[in-house]
mmCIF file of C-alpha atoms and ligand atoms in Angstrom:
data_model
loop_
_atom_site.group_PDB
_atom_site.id
_atom_site.type_symbol
_atom_site.label_atom_id
_atom_site.label_comp_id
_atom_site.label_asym_id
_atom_site.label_seq_id
_atom_site.Cartn_x
_atom_site.Cartn_y
_atom_site.Cartn_z
ATOM 1 C CA MET A 337 12.928 -7.496 -25.049
ATOM 2 C CA LYS A 338 9.215 -7.269 -24.263
ATOM 3 C CA ILE A 339 7.031 -10.157 -25.432
ATOM 4 C CA LEU A 340 3.255 -10.164 -25.598
ATOM 5 C CA GLY A 341 2.038 -13.656 -24.651
ATOM 6 C CA ILE A 342 -1.354 -15.123 -25.525
ATOM 7 C CA GLU A 343 -2.715 -18.353 -23.974
ATOM 8 C CA SER A 344 -6.091 -19.899 -24.793
ATOM 9 C CA SER A 345 -5.551 -23.672 -24.805
ATOM 10 C CA CYS A 346 -8.426 -24.667 -22.514
ATOM 11 C CA ASP A 347 -10.730 -22.721 -20.192
ATOM 12 C CA GLU A 348 -8.410 -19.822 -19.339
ATOM 13 C CA THR A 349 -7.906 -16.770 -21.553
ATOM 14 C CA GLY A 350 -4.569 -15.141 -20.786
ATOM 15 C CA VAL A 351 -2.663 -12.144 -22.089
ATOM 16 C CA ALA A 352 0.615 -10.948 -20.577
ATOM 17 C CA ILE A 353 3.628 -8.809 -21.260
ATOM 18 C CA VAL A 354 6.945 -10.114 -19.957
ATOM 19 C CA GLU A 355 10.326 -8.420 -20.234
ATOM 20 C CA ASP A 356 13.430 -10.539 -20.923
ATOM 21 C CA GLY A 357 11.605 -13.746 -20.009
ATOM 22 C CA ALA A 358 11.598 -12.858 -16.325
ATOM 23 C CA THR A 359 9.767 -9.655 -15.388
ATOM 24 C CA ILE A 360 5.986 -9.621 -15.558
ATOM 25 C CA ILE A 361 4.740 -6.230 -16.734
ATOM 26 C CA SER A 362 1.120 -7.323 -16.961
ATOM 27 C CA ASN A 363 -0.607 -10.683 -16.649
ATOM 28 C CA VAL A 364 -4.374 -10.955 -17.051
ATOM 29 C CA VAL A 365 -6.304 -14.235 -16.889
ATOM 30 C CA ALA A 366 -10.049 -14.751 -17.372
ATOM 31 C CA SER A 367 -11.328 -18.188 -16.435
ATOM 32 C CA SER A 368 -14.529 -19.982 -17.364
ATOM 33 C CA GLU A 369 -13.864 -22.574 -14.642
ATOM 34 C CA GLU A 370 -17.077 -21.732 -12.747
ATOM 35 C CA LEU A 371 -19.123 -22.456 -15.841
ATOM 36 C CA HIS A 372 -17.448 -25.860 -16.166
ATOM 37 C CA ALA A 373 -17.969 -26.643 -12.484
ATOM 38 C CA LYS A 374 -21.710 -26.729 -13.272
ATOM 39 C CA THR A 375 -21.216 -29.483 -15.859
ATOM 40 C CA GLY A 376 -18.553 -31.421 -13.913
ATOM 41 C CA GLY A 377 -15.832 -30.758 -16.495
ATOM 42 C CA VAL A 378 -14.858 -28.710 -19.525
ATOM 43 C CA ILE A 379 -17.199 -28.909 -22.518
ATOM 44 C CA PRO A 380 -14.945 -27.917 -25.455
ATOM 45 C CA GLU A 381 -17.655 -26.003 -27.320
ATOM 46 C CA VAL A 382 -18.526 -23.958 -24.213
ATOM 47 C CA ALA A 383 -14.831 -23.258 -23.507
ATOM 48 C CA ALA A 384 -14.277 -22.026 -27.083
ATOM 49 C CA ARG A 385 -17.284 -19.699 -26.909
ATOM 50 C CA GLU A 386 -15.964 -18.229 -23.655
ATOM 51 C CA GLN A 387 -12.562 -17.688 -25.304
ATOM 52 C CA ILE A 388 -14.245 -15.617 -28.039
ATOM 53 C CA LYS A 389 -16.019 -13.483 -25.422
ATOM 54 C CA CYS A 390 -12.913 -12.937 -23.302
ATOM 55 C CA ILE A 391 -9.980 -12.491 -25.666
ATOM 56 C CA ILE A 392 -10.454 -8.806 -26.631
ATOM 57 C CA PRO A 393 -11.391 -7.584 -23.106
ATOM 58 C CA VAL A 394 -8.378 -9.469 -21.683
ATOM 59 C CA LEU A 395 -6.116 -7.994 -24.376
ATOM 60 C CA ASP A 396 -7.440 -4.531 -23.447
ATOM 61 C CA GLU A 397 -6.979 -5.082 -19.729
ATOM 62 C CA ALA A 398 -3.386 -6.201 -20.202
ATOM 63 C CA SER A 399 -2.701 -2.607 -21.430
ATOM 64 C CA VAL A 400 -0.816 -3.813 -24.427
ATOM 65 C CA ASP A 401 1.018 -0.711 -25.629
ATOM 66 C CA SER A 402 4.570 -1.480 -26.630
ATOM 67 C CA PHE A 403 6.235 -4.857 -27.207
ATOM 68 C CA ASP A 404 8.778 -6.404 -29.535
ATOM 69 C CA ALA A 405 7.255 -9.792 -30.385
ATOM 70 C CA VAL A 406 4.106 -11.872 -29.977
ATOM 71 C CA ALA A 407 4.076 -15.411 -28.489
ATOM 72 C CA VAL A 408 1.122 -17.755 -28.638
ATOM 73 C CA THR A 409 0.250 -21.245 -27.389
ATOM 74 C CA VAL A 410 -0.157 -23.548 -30.391
ATOM 75 C CA GLY A 411 -0.854 -26.765 -28.435
ATOM 76 C CA PRO A 412 -1.626 -29.061 -26.808
ATOM 77 C CA GLY A 413 -5.190 -28.115 -25.985
ATOM 78 C CA LEU A 414 -8.728 -27.929 -27.270
ATOM 79 C CA ILE A 415 -8.827 -27.041 -30.956
ATOM 80 C CA GLY A 416 -11.640 -24.460 -30.661
ATOM 81 C CA SER A 417 -9.966 -22.719 -27.728
ATOM 82 C CA LEU A 418 -6.478 -22.755 -29.263
ATOM 83 C CA LEU A 419 -7.721 -21.174 -32.492
ATOM 84 C CA ILE A 420 -9.046 -18.076 -30.723
ATOM 85 C CA GLY A 421 -5.636 -17.215 -29.264
ATOM 86 C CA ILE A 422 -3.766 -18.175 -32.426
ATOM 87 C CA GLU A 423 -5.925 -16.079 -34.764
ATOM 88 C CA THR A 424 -5.732 -13.117 -32.380
ATOM 89 C CA ALA A 425 -1.936 -13.425 -32.190
ATOM 90 C CA LYS A 426 -1.663 -13.582 -35.981
ATOM 91 C CA VAL A 427 -3.729 -10.406 -36.380
ATOM 92 C CA VAL A 428 -1.701 -8.509 -33.769
ATOM 93 C CA SER A 429 1.599 -9.683 -35.250
ATOM 94 C CA PHE A 430 0.570 -8.851 -38.832
ATOM 95 C CA ALA A 431 -1.028 -5.486 -38.043
ATOM 96 C CA LEU A 432 1.903 -4.269 -35.938
ATOM 97 C CA ASN A 433 4.604 -6.044 -37.935
ATOM 98 C CA LYS A 434 6.037 -7.942 -34.950
ATOM 99 C CA PRO A 435 7.619 -11.415 -35.048
ATOM 100 C CA LEU A 436 5.344 -14.272 -34.002
ATOM 101 C CA VAL A 437 6.664 -17.137 -31.849
ATOM 102 C CA PRO A 438 4.686 -20.415 -31.483
ATOM 103 C CA VAL A 439 4.943 -21.907 -27.970
ATOM 104 C CA ASN A 440 4.280 -25.397 -26.604
ATOM 105 C CA HIS A 441 1.930 -25.034 -23.608
ATOM 106 C CA LEU A 442 3.789 -27.762 -21.653
ATOM 107 C CA ILE A 443 7.192 -26.148 -22.156
ATOM 108 C CA GLY A 444 5.506 -22.912 -21.034
ATOM 109 C CA HIS A 445 4.617 -24.569 -17.711
ATOM 110 C CA ILE A 446 8.334 -25.199 -17.096
ATOM 111 C CA TYR A 447 9.236 -21.577 -17.904
ATOM 112 C CA ALA A 448 6.820 -20.221 -15.281
ATOM 113 C CA ASN A 449 9.771 -20.838 -12.929
ATOM 114 C CA TRP A 450 11.895 -18.190 -14.675
ATOM 115 C CA LEU A 451 9.299 -15.573 -13.722
ATOM 116 C CA ILE A 452 10.320 -15.988 -10.070
ATOM 117 C CA LYS A 453 14.021 -16.824 -9.995
ATOM 118 C CA THR A 454 16.438 -18.019 -12.679
ATOM 119 C CA PRO A 455 17.066 -21.749 -12.147
ATOM 120 C CA ASN A 456 20.435 -23.362 -12.844
ATOM 121 C CA LEU A 457 20.563 -25.805 -15.737
ATOM 122 C CA PRO A 458 20.750 -28.743 -16.286
ATOM 123 C CA ALA A 459 17.534 -29.595 -14.464
ATOM 124 C CA ILE A 460 14.892 -32.264 -14.326
ATOM 125 C CA ALA A 461 11.445 -30.806 -15.028
ATOM 126 C CA LEU A 462 8.175 -32.431 -14.001
ATOM 127 C CA VAL A 463 5.151 -31.100 -15.884
ATOM 128 C CA VAL A 464 1.910 -32.102 -14.180
ATOM 129 C CA SER A 465 -1.272 -30.657 -15.604
ATOM 130 C CA GLY A 466 -4.851 -31.699 -16.255
ATOM 131 C CA GLY A 467 -3.960 -33.569 -19.425
ATOM 132 C CA HIS A 468 -0.230 -34.305 -19.121
ATOM 133 C CA THR A 469 2.396 -35.829 -16.859
ATOM 134 C CA ASP A 470 5.887 -35.585 -18.318
ATOM 135 C CA LEU A 471 9.448 -35.843 -17.027
ATOM 136 C CA VAL A 472 12.159 -34.162 -19.079
ATOM 137 C CA LEU A 473 15.852 -33.429 -18.688
ATOM 138 C CA MET A 474 16.576 -29.842 -19.590
ATOM 139 C CA HIS A 475 20.262 -29.676 -20.584
ATOM 140 C CA ASN A 476 19.909 -26.057 -21.748
ATOM 141 C CA HIS A 477 17.257 -23.885 -23.410
ATOM 142 C CA LYS A 478 17.760 -25.522 -26.786
ATOM 143 C CA LEU A 479 18.181 -29.159 -25.701
ATOM 144 C CA ILE A 480 15.374 -30.794 -23.740
ATOM 145 C CA GLU A 481 15.407 -34.583 -23.494
ATOM 146 C CA TYR A 482 12.280 -36.657 -22.920
ATOM 147 C CA LEU A 483 12.577 -39.150 -20.039
ATOM 148 C CA GLY A 484 9.048 -40.431 -19.589
ATOM 149 C CA GLY A 485 5.388 -39.651 -19.195
ATOM 150 C CA THR A 486 2.029 -41.110 -18.360
ATOM 151 C CA ARG A 487 0.849 -44.168 -20.227
ATOM 152 C CA ASP A 488 -2.800 -43.435 -19.478
ATOM 153 C CA ASP A 489 -4.374 -40.759 -17.243
ATOM 154 C CA ALA A 490 -2.461 -37.635 -16.257
ATOM 155 C CA ALA A 491 -1.920 -36.812 -12.570
ATOM 156 C CA GLY A 492 -4.378 -33.893 -12.770
ATOM 157 C CA GLU A 493 -6.902 -36.080 -14.537
ATOM 158 C CA CYS A 494 -6.583 -38.636 -11.713
ATOM 159 C CA PHE A 495 -7.254 -35.872 -9.163
ATOM 160 C CA ASP A 496 -10.238 -34.667 -11.202
ATOM 161 C CA LYS A 497 -11.761 -38.111 -11.804
ATOM 162 C CA THR A 498 -11.328 -39.454 -8.271
ATOM 163 C CA ALA A 499 -12.661 -36.147 -6.910
ATOM 164 C CA ARG A 500 -15.786 -36.752 -8.949
ATOM 165 C CA LEU A 501 -16.149 -40.215 -7.399
ATOM 166 C CA LEU A 502 -15.998 -38.546 -3.975
ATOM 167 C CA GLY A 503 -18.679 -36.060 -5.006
ATOM 168 C CA PHE A 504 -16.478 -32.965 -5.462
ATOM 169 C CA SER A 505 -17.013 -30.586 -8.340
ATOM 170 C CA TYR A 506 -14.554 -29.606 -11.089
ATOM 171 C CA PRO A 507 -11.647 -28.946 -10.843
ATOM 172 C CA GLY A 508 -11.025 -31.847 -8.493
ATOM 173 C CA GLY A 509 -7.362 -31.241 -7.588
ATOM 174 C CA PRO A 510 -7.903 -28.188 -5.380
ATOM 175 C CA ALA A 511 -11.029 -29.805 -3.845
ATOM 176 C CA ILE A 512 -9.138 -32.984 -2.889
ATOM 177 C CA ALA A 513 -6.216 -30.934 -1.569
ATOM 178 C CA ARG A 514 -8.530 -28.817 0.635
ATOM 179 C CA GLU A 515 -10.262 -31.879 2.082
ATOM 180 C CA ALA A 516 -7.035 -33.891 2.424
ATOM 181 C CA GLN A 517 -5.627 -31.439 4.995
ATOM 182 C CA PHE A 518 -8.041 -32.860 7.567
ATOM 183 C CA GLY A 519 -7.684 -36.546 6.658
ATOM 184 C CA ASN A 520 -5.363 -39.445 7.367
ATOM 185 C CA PRO A 521 -3.182 -40.156 4.306
ATOM 186 C CA LYS A 522 -2.548 -43.697 5.572
ATOM 187 C CA ALA A 523 -6.241 -44.557 6.025
ATOM 188 C CA TYR A 524 -6.388 -46.361 2.670
ATOM 189 C CA ASN A 525 -3.452 -48.259 1.261
ATOM 190 C CA LEU A 526 -4.005 -47.225 -2.366
ATOM 191 C CA PRO A 527 -1.770 -48.481 -5.188
ATOM 192 C CA ARG A 528 1.300 -46.439 -6.223
ATOM 193 C CA PRO A 529 1.264 -47.535 -9.891
ATOM 194 C CA MET A 530 4.661 -48.045 -11.565
ATOM 195 C CA ILE A 531 6.541 -46.592 -8.587
ATOM 196 C CA ASP A 532 9.275 -49.244 -8.972
ATOM 197 C CA SER A 533 8.963 -49.779 -12.719
ATOM 198 C CA GLY A 534 12.593 -48.958 -13.431
ATOM 199 C CA ASP A 535 11.718 -46.374 -16.072
ATOM 200 C CA TYR A 536 10.381 -42.803 -15.945
ATOM 201 C CA ASP A 537 6.845 -43.560 -17.046
ATOM 202 C CA PHE A 538 3.692 -43.092 -15.000
ATOM 203 C CA SER A 539 0.251 -44.678 -14.882
ATOM 204 C CA PHE A 540 -2.711 -43.406 -12.902
ATOM 205 C CA SER A 541 -5.711 -45.285 -14.270
ATOM 206 C CA GLY A 542 -5.254 -48.196 -11.812
ATOM 207 C CA LEU A 543 -5.396 -45.792 -8.891
ATOM 208 C CA LYS A 544 -8.608 -44.323 -10.270
ATOM 209 C CA THR A 545 -10.083 -47.839 -10.583
ATOM 210 C CA ALA A 546 -9.043 -48.679 -7.000
ATOM 211 C CA VAL A 547 -10.887 -45.590 -5.743
ATOM 212 C CA PHE A 548 -13.900 -46.479 -7.902
ATOM 213 C CA ASN A 549 -14.027 -49.962 -6.362
ATOM 214 C CA ILE A 550 -13.898 -48.506 -2.843
ATOM 215 C CA THR A 551 -16.589 -45.890 -3.437
ATOM 216 C CA GLN A 552 -18.880 -48.443 -5.136
ATOM 217 C CA LYS A 553 -19.046 -50.406 -1.896
ATOM 218 C CA LEU A 554 -19.953 -47.410 0.246
ATOM 219 C CA SER A 555 -23.432 -46.058 0.904
ATOM 220 C CA ARG A 556 -23.974 -42.305 0.544
ATOM 221 C CA ASP A 557 -23.608 -41.799 4.293
ATOM 222 C CA GLU A 558 -20.527 -43.979 4.511
ATOM 223 C CA LEU A 559 -18.936 -42.079 1.640
ATOM 224 C CA GLU A 560 -19.701 -38.807 3.411
ATOM 225 C CA PHE A 561 -18.008 -40.166 6.528
ATOM 226 C CA ARG A 562 -14.957 -41.595 4.700
ATOM 227 C CA ARG A 563 -14.484 -38.740 2.196
ATOM 228 C CA THR A 564 -11.792 -36.852 4.103
ATOM 229 C CA ASP A 565 -9.576 -39.897 4.642
ATOM 230 C CA LEU A 566 -10.105 -41.003 1.064
ATOM 231 C CA ALA A 567 -9.086 -37.560 -0.224
ATOM 232 C CA ALA A 568 -5.925 -37.617 1.915
ATOM 233 C CA SER A 569 -5.063 -41.159 0.770
ATOM 234 C CA ILE A 570 -5.586 -40.312 -2.920
ATOM 235 C CA GLU A 571 -3.443 -37.185 -2.676
ATOM 236 C CA GLU A 572 -0.705 -39.127 -0.886
ATOM 237 C CA ALA A 573 -0.664 -41.904 -3.510
ATOM 238 C CA ILE A 574 -0.417 -39.474 -6.453
ATOM 239 C CA VAL A 575 2.201 -37.330 -4.724
ATOM 240 C CA ASP A 576 4.303 -40.361 -3.683
ATOM 241 C CA VAL A 577 4.590 -41.579 -7.267
ATOM 242 C CA LEU A 578 5.392 -38.142 -8.679
ATOM 243 C CA VAL A 579 8.026 -37.390 -6.043
ATOM 244 C CA SER A 580 9.644 -40.829 -6.103
ATOM 245 C CA LYS A 581 10.045 -40.976 -9.885
ATOM 246 C CA THR A 582 11.256 -37.392 -10.213
ATOM 247 C CA LEU A 583 13.891 -37.794 -7.456
ATOM 248 C CA LYS A 584 15.026 -41.039 -9.058
ATOM 249 C CA ALA A 585 15.451 -39.258 -12.404
ATOM 250 C CA ALA A 586 17.434 -36.427 -10.788
ATOM 251 C CA LYS A 587 19.731 -38.910 -8.998
ATOM 252 C CA GLU A 588 20.283 -41.076 -12.047
ATOM 253 C CA MET A 589 20.935 -38.111 -14.334
ATOM 254 C CA GLY A 590 23.278 -36.517 -11.801
ATOM 255 C CA VAL A 591 21.278 -33.285 -11.785
ATOM 256 C CA LYS A 592 20.909 -31.020 -8.738
ATOM 257 C CA THR A 593 17.946 -28.910 -9.812
ATOM 258 C CA ILE A 594 14.283 -29.933 -10.110
ATOM 259 C CA LEU A 595 11.639 -27.705 -11.703
ATOM 260 C CA LEU A 596 7.920 -28.267 -11.178
ATOM 261 C CA GLY A 597 5.221 -26.872 -13.435
ATOM 262 C CA GLY A 598 1.539 -27.223 -14.335
ATOM 263 C CA GLY A 599 -1.668 -26.997 -12.304
ATOM 264 C CA VAL A 600 -0.842 -29.974 -10.045
ATOM 265 C CA ALA A 601 2.452 -28.284 -9.057
ATOM 266 C CA ALA A 602 0.257 -25.959 -6.957
ATOM 267 C CA ASN A 603 -0.394 -28.928 -4.642
ATOM 268 C CA LYS A 604 0.958 -28.160 -1.151
ATOM 269 C CA ARG A 605 1.692 -31.752 -0.183
ATOM 270 C CA LEU A 606 3.673 -32.273 -3.405
ATOM 271 C CA ARG A 607 5.697 -29.125 -2.755
ATOM 272 C CA GLU A 608 6.335 -30.103 0.889
ATOM 273 C CA LYS A 609 7.610 -33.554 -0.039
ATOM 274 C CA PHE A 610 9.913 -32.202 -2.747
ATOM 275 C CA THR A 611 11.239 -29.502 -0.458
ATOM 276 C CA LYS A 612 12.397 -32.166 2.019
ATOM 277 C CA SER A 613 14.729 -33.682 -0.612
ATOM 278 C CA GLU A 614 18.396 -32.785 -1.034
ATOM 279 C CA PHE A 615 17.750 -31.183 -4.433
ATOM 280 C CA SER A 616 17.321 -27.557 -5.310
ATOM 281 C CA ILE A 617 13.557 -27.382 -5.951
ATOM 282 C CA TYR A 618 11.786 -24.670 -7.918
ATOM 283 C CA PHE A 619 8.038 -24.277 -8.167
ATOM 284 C CA PRO A 620 6.041 -21.267 -9.321
ATOM 285 C CA PRO A 621 3.429 -19.681 -7.017
ATOM 286 C CA PRO A 622 -0.033 -21.241 -7.597
ATOM 287 C CA PHE A 623 -1.244 -18.471 -9.947
ATOM 288 C CA LEU A 624 1.700 -19.201 -12.244
ATOM 289 C CA CYS A 625 1.249 -22.992 -11.993
ATOM 290 C CA ALA A 626 -2.237 -22.565 -13.447
ATOM 291 C CA ASP A 627 -2.673 -21.610 -17.093
ATOM 292 C CA ASN A 628 -1.514 -18.069 -17.866
ATOM 293 C CA ALA A 629 0.154 -16.153 -20.699
ATOM 294 C CA ALA A 630 3.194 -14.911 -18.751
ATOM 295 C CA LYS A 631 4.744 -18.388 -18.915
ATOM 296 C CA ILE A 632 4.154 -18.429 -22.686
ATOM 297 C CA ALA A 633 5.964 -15.103 -23.110
ATOM 298 C CA ALA A 634 8.829 -16.366 -20.875
ATOM 299 C CA ALA A 635 9.221 -19.583 -22.887
ATOM 300 C CA ALA A 636 9.244 -17.585 -26.150
ATOM 301 C CA TYR A 637 12.064 -15.370 -24.883
ATOM 302 C CA PHE A 638 14.368 -18.289 -24.023
ATOM 303 C CA GLN A 639 13.446 -20.382 -27.051
ATOM 304 C CA PHE A 640 12.945 -17.529 -29.488
ATOM 305 C CA GLN A 641 12.131 -18.868 -32.938
ATOM 306 C CA SER A 642 9.717 -16.756 -34.930
ATOM 307 C CA VAL A 643 7.631 -18.227 -37.741
ATOM 308 C CA PRO A 644 5.693 -16.425 -40.526
ATOM 309 C CA TRP A 645 2.080 -16.077 -39.386
ATOM 310 C CA GLN A 646 0.852 -18.049 -42.402
ATOM 311 C CA GLU A 647 2.704 -21.119 -41.104
ATOM 312 C CA ILE A 648 1.348 -21.108 -37.556
ATOM 313 C CA LYS A 649 -1.205 -23.843 -36.932
ATOM 314 C CA ALA A 650 -2.992 -25.207 -33.877
ATOM 315 C CA ASN A 651 -1.763 -28.636 -32.775
ATOM 316 C CA PRO A 652 -4.212 -30.049 -30.190
ATOM 317 C CA SER A 653 -2.148 -33.188 -29.569
ATOM 318 C CA LEU A 654 1.304 -31.586 -29.430
ATOM 319 C CA SER A 655 3.523 -33.457 -26.961
ATOM 320 C CA VAL A 656 6.163 -32.008 -24.676
ATOM 321 C CA ILE A 657 8.976 -33.013 -27.062
ATOM 322 C CA PRO A 658 7.360 -33.508 -30.480
ATOM 323 C CA GLY A 659 8.358 -36.716 -32.190
ATOM 324 C CA VAL A 660 10.039 -38.180 -29.094
ATOM 325 C CA SER A 661 7.373 -38.485 -26.412
HETATM 326 O O1 KG4 B 331 -2.032 -26.681 -15.942
HETATM 327 P P1 KG4 B 331 -3.476 -26.607 -15.646
HETATM 328 O O2 KG4 B 331 -4.010 -25.380 -14.979
HETATM 329 O O3 KG4 B 331 -4.310 -26.839 -16.946
HETATM 330 C C1 KG4 B 331 -3.903 -27.743 -17.913
HETATM 331 O O4 KG4 B 331 -2.994 -27.407 -18.703
HETATM 332 O O5 KG4 B 331 -4.450 -28.884 -17.874
HETATM 333 O O6 KG4 B 331 -3.811 -27.899 -14.739
HETATM 334 C C2 KG4 B 331 -5.098 -28.159 -14.300
HETATM 335 C C3 KG4 B 331 -5.038 -29.365 -13.394
HETATM 336 C C4 KG4 B 331 -6.426 -29.896 -13.011
HETATM 337 O O7 KG4 B 331 -6.431 -31.302 -13.189
HETATM 338 C C5 KG4 B 331 -6.549 -29.525 -11.528
HETATM 339 O O8 KG4 B 331 -7.365 -30.404 -10.799
HETATM 340 C C6 KG4 B 331 -5.105 -29.600 -11.099
HETATM 341 O O9 KG4 B 331 -4.374 -29.048 -12.166
HETATM 342 N N1 KG4 B 331 -4.833 -28.846 -9.858
HETATM 343 C C7 KG4 B 331 -4.436 -29.412 -8.703
HETATM 344 C C8 KG4 B 331 -4.317 -28.368 -7.746
HETATM 345 N N2 KG4 B 331 -4.637 -27.189 -8.369
HETATM 346 C C9 KG4 B 331 -4.945 -27.502 -9.670
HETATM 347 N N3 KG4 B 331 -4.199 -30.703 -8.388
HETATM 348 C C10 KG4 B 331 -3.818 -30.971 -7.126
HETATM 349 N N4 KG4 B 331 -3.704 -30.035 -6.149
HETATM 350 C C11 KG4 B 331 -3.925 -28.721 -6.418
HETATM 351 N N5 KG4 B 331 -3.789 -27.815 -5.456
HETATM 352 ZN ZN1 ZN B 332 -1.685 -26.034 -18.428
#
């Protein structure tokens, strides 16, 4: 079965065709990231306008000729951006009389793994994106159990906000990761919030505050001089918490497989630390960790549930497991 996927939740416009949830036939992504770098972050109105400009050219470039169903991200995300993809998907589905499948963007991040190699289930999945940090236990494609998530900032948000304090532009995660390669991760003993909390929740706002307090005390020149070590220490603190809590969940749930997904899963240090564990670790290549429509089409294949187009609505605050998380 070939599924046409459409993703427009934030600043990426994606269209893809995926066969049987695993084989990418086409996958086109246009990003307005450079525009947002100029303003230090995504301005929702600007992102939505870019979505309008990009959606038809991206649809054209994806050479959409034959497919059996349409899948679209319905949330979470920015309302203006989501609506562009949703309305486009409705039109395509109605005009060509194809079933329409609503997809949760966060569940999509997990399914990016199926585009590389089929993981064994059950598995623990860690979704780490710009707006979300969630741990779930995936028993099978129909039963996904919520274990925990962030109580305040997401891991990606912590990368982005601390990067800003260090003077890096948006998005901060890749900038910190680039700089961190040359720094000493032990230079600053930053907090590892909730690392021993005994549950599967996360908190990153205290780490952000700790970095704020350090940078406030530094002059411009001192900050310049300390930036590399600070970047390495920040990355290490975030990665330590994510790895420690995810491994703990896998051990306690008696699961052998761990799936990573979301923009932060592109982080090399995170991948290295997970790879050293005794678990079977899956992570998508960086271009599939970032927002794209192939993961949306893959998720739709494994969780196929079509809905009449009239009933599909954007849900900007959709959580990974609605009603539970
Ligand atoms: O999943 P994603 O592309 O978009 C959302 O759904 O939010 O995630 C974007 C997030 C941003 O916070 C960005 O800074 C972070 O992923 N990110 C990284 C890396 N690449 C992207 N964080 C750490 N290291 C990276 N290499
Ligand atoms: Zn995402």
